[in-house]
mmCIF file of C-alpha atoms in Angstrom:
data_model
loop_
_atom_site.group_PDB
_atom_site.id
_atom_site.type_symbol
_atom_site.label_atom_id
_atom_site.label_comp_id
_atom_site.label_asym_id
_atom_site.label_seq_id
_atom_site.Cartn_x
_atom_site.Cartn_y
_atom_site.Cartn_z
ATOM 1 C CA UNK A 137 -16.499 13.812 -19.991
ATOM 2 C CA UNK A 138 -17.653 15.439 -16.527
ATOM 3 C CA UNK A 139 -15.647 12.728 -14.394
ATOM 4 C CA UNK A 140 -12.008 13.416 -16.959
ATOM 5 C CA UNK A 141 -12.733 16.896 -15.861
ATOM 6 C CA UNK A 142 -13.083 16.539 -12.533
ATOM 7 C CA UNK A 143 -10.254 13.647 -12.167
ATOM 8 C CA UNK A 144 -7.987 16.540 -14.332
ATOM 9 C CA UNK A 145 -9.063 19.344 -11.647
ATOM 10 C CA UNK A 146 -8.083 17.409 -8.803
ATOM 11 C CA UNK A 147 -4.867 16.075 -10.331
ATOM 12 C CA UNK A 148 -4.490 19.416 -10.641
ATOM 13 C CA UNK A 149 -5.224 20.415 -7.228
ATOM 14 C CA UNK A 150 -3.116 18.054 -5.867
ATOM 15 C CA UNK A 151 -0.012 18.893 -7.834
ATOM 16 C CA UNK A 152 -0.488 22.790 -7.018
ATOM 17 C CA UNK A 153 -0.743 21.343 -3.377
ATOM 18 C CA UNK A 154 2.175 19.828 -3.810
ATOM 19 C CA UNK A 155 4.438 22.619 -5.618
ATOM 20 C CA UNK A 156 2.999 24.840 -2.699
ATOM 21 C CA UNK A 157 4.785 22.899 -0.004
ATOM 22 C CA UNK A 158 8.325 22.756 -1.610
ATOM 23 C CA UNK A 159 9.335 26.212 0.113
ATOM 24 C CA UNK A 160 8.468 24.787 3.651
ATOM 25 C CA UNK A 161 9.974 21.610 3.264
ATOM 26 C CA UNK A 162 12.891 22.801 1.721
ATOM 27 C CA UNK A 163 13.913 25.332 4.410
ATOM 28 C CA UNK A 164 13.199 22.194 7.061
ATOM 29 C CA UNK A 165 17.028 20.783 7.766
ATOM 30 C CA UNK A 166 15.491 17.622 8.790
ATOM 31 C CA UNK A 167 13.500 17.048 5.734
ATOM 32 C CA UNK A 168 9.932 16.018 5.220
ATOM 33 C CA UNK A 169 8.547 13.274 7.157
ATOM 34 C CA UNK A 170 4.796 11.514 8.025
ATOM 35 C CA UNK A 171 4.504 9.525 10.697
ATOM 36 C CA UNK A 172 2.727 6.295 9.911
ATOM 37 C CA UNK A 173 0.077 4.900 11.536
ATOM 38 C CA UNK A 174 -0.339 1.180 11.852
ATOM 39 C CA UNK A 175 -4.079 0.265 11.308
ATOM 40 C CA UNK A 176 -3.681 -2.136 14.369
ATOM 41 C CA UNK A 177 -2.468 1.147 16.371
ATOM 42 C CA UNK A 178 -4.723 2.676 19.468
ATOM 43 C CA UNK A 179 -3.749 5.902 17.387
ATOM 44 C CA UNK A 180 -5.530 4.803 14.058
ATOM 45 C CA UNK A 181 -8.713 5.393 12.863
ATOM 46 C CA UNK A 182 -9.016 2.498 11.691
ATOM 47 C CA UNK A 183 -8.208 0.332 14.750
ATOM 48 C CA UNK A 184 -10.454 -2.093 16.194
ATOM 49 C CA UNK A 185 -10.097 -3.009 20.031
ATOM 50 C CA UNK A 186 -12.387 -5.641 20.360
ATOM 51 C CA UNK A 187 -9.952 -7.819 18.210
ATOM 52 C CA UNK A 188 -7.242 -9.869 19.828
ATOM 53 C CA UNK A 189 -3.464 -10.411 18.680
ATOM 54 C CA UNK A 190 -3.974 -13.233 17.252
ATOM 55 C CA UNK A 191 -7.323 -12.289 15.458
ATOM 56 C CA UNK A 192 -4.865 -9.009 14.327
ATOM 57 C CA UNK A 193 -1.759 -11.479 13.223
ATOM 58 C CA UNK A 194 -4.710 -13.712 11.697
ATOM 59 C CA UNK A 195 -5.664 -11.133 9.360
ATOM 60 C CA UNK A 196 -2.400 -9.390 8.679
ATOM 61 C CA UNK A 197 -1.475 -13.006 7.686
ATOM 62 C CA UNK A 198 -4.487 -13.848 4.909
ATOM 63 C CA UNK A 199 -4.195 -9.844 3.761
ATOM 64 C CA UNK A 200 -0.241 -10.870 3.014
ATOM 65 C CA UNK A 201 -0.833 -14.600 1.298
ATOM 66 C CA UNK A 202 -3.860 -12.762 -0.735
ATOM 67 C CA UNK A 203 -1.302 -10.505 -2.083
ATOM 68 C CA UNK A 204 1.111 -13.399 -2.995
ATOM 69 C CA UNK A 205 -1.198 -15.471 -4.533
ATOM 70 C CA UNK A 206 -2.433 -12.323 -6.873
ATOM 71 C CA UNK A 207 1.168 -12.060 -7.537
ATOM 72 C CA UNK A 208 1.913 -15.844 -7.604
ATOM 73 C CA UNK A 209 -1.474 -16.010 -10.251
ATOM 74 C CA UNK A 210 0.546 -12.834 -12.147
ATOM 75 C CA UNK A 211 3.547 -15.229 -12.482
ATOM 76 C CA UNK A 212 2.526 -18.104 -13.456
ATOM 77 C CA UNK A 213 0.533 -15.839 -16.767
ATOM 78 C CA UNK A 214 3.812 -14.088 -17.488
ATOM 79 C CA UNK A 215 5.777 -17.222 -17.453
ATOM 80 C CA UNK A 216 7.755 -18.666 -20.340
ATOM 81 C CA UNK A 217 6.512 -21.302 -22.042
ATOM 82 C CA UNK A 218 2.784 -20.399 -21.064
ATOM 83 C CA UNK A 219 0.221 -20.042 -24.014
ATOM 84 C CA UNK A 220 -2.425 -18.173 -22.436
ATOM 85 C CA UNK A 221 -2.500 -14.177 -23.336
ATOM 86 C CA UNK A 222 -2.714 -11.987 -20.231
ATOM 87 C CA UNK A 223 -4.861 -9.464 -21.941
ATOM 88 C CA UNK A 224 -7.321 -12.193 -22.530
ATOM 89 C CA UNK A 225 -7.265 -13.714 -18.597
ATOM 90 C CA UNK A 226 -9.336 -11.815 -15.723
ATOM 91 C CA UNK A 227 -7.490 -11.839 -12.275
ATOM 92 C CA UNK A 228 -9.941 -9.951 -9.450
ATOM 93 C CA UNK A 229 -7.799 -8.493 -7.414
ATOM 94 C CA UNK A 230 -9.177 -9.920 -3.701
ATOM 95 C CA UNK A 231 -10.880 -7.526 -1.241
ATOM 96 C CA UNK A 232 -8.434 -8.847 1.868
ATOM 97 C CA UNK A 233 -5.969 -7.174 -0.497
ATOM 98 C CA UNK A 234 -7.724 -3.636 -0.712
ATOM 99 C CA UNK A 235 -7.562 -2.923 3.003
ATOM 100 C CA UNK A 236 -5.365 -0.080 4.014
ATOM 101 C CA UNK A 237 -2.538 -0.701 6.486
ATOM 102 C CA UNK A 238 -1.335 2.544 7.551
ATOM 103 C CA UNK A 239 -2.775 5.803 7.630
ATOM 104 C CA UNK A 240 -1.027 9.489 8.293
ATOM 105 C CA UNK A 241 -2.063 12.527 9.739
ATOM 106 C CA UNK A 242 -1.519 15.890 7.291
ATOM 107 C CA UNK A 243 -2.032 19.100 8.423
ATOM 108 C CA UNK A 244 -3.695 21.844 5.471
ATOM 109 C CA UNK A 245 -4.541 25.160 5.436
ATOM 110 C CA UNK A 246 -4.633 28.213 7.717
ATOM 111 C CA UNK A 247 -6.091 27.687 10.205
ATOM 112 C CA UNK A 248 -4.383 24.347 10.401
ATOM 113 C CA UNK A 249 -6.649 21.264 9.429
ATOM 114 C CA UNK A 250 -5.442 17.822 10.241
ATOM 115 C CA UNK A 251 -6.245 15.086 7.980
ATOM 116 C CA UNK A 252 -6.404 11.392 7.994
ATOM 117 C CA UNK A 253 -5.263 10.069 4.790
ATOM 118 C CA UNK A 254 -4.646 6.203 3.744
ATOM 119 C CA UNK A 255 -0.840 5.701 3.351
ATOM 120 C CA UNK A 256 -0.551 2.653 0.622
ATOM 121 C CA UNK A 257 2.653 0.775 1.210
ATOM 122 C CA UNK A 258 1.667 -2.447 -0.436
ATOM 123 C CA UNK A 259 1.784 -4.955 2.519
ATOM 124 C CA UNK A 260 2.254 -4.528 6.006
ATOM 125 C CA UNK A 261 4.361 -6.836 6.784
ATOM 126 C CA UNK A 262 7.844 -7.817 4.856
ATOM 127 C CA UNK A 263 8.082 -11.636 3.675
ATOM 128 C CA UNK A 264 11.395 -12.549 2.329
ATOM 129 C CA UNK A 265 12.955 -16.434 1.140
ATOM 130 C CA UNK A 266 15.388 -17.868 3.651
ATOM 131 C CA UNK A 267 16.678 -20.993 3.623
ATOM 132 C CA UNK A 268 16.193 -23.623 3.363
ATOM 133 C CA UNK A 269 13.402 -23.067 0.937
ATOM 134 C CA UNK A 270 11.514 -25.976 -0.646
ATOM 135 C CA UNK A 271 8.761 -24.224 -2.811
ATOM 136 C CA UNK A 272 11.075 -20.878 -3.424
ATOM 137 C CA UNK A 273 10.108 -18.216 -6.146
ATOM 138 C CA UNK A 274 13.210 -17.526 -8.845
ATOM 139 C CA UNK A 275 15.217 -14.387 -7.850
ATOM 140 C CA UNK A 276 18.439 -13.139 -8.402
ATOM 141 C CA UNK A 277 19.274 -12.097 -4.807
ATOM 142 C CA UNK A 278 20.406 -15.053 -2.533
ATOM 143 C CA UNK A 279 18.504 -16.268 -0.117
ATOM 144 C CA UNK A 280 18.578 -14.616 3.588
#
């Protein structure tokens, strides 16, 4: 009961947060806009220099196919024909998955605060089907 409470406060917080900073950004001409911060970036807290590029591609790579495969594993349960109930199958979601790729920078408050916070965008990078394509998943778009 404590932890509903305090998950309702803060979705609370948040959204007052929010509502707050409507005014501001809608006098702003140019809009409202967060720079994002690569986790491979000199500028991120979350960089690590003692890796090379291709220790950095490495893992950007495995993060990416972990996230397929989850997907892939999704699939393959939602498929027709398949017998198997997805309410009764366990898929982990894996840890390479769970690592943030971007953060942003937010200023709060008076005086102003800057904040790190962990921008999810799903993936960092983009994979798309080209051809020719062997092993392709269905979609309705063509292929680039």
């Amino acid at each position: 009961m404590a932890q509903t409470t305090a998950t309702a406060i803060c979705v609370f917080s948040m959204n007052l947060l929010l509502i707050s900073m409507l005014p501001c950004v809608a006098s702003m001409s140019s809009g409202f806009r967060l720079k994002l911060i690569h986790r491979d970036s000199p500028h991120s807290p979350l960089y690590q220099p003692n890796l090379s590029d291709f220790q950095r591609f490495k893992r950007n790579v495995e993060i990416s196919e972990a996230r397929a495969s989850y997907f892939q594993r999704w699939s393959e349960i939602y498929s027709e024909g398949n017998s198997m109930k997805p309410q009764n199958i366990s898929l982990r979601l894996p840890l390479k998955f769970n690592e943030p790729i971007y953060t942003v920078e937010l200023g709060l408050g008076t005086p102003f605060v800057k904040r790190t916070l962990i921008f999810d965008t799903g993936s960092g990078i983009t994979w798309t089907q080209c051809k020719p394509c062997f092993q392709c998943f269905k979609q309705k778009e063509p292929l680039f």
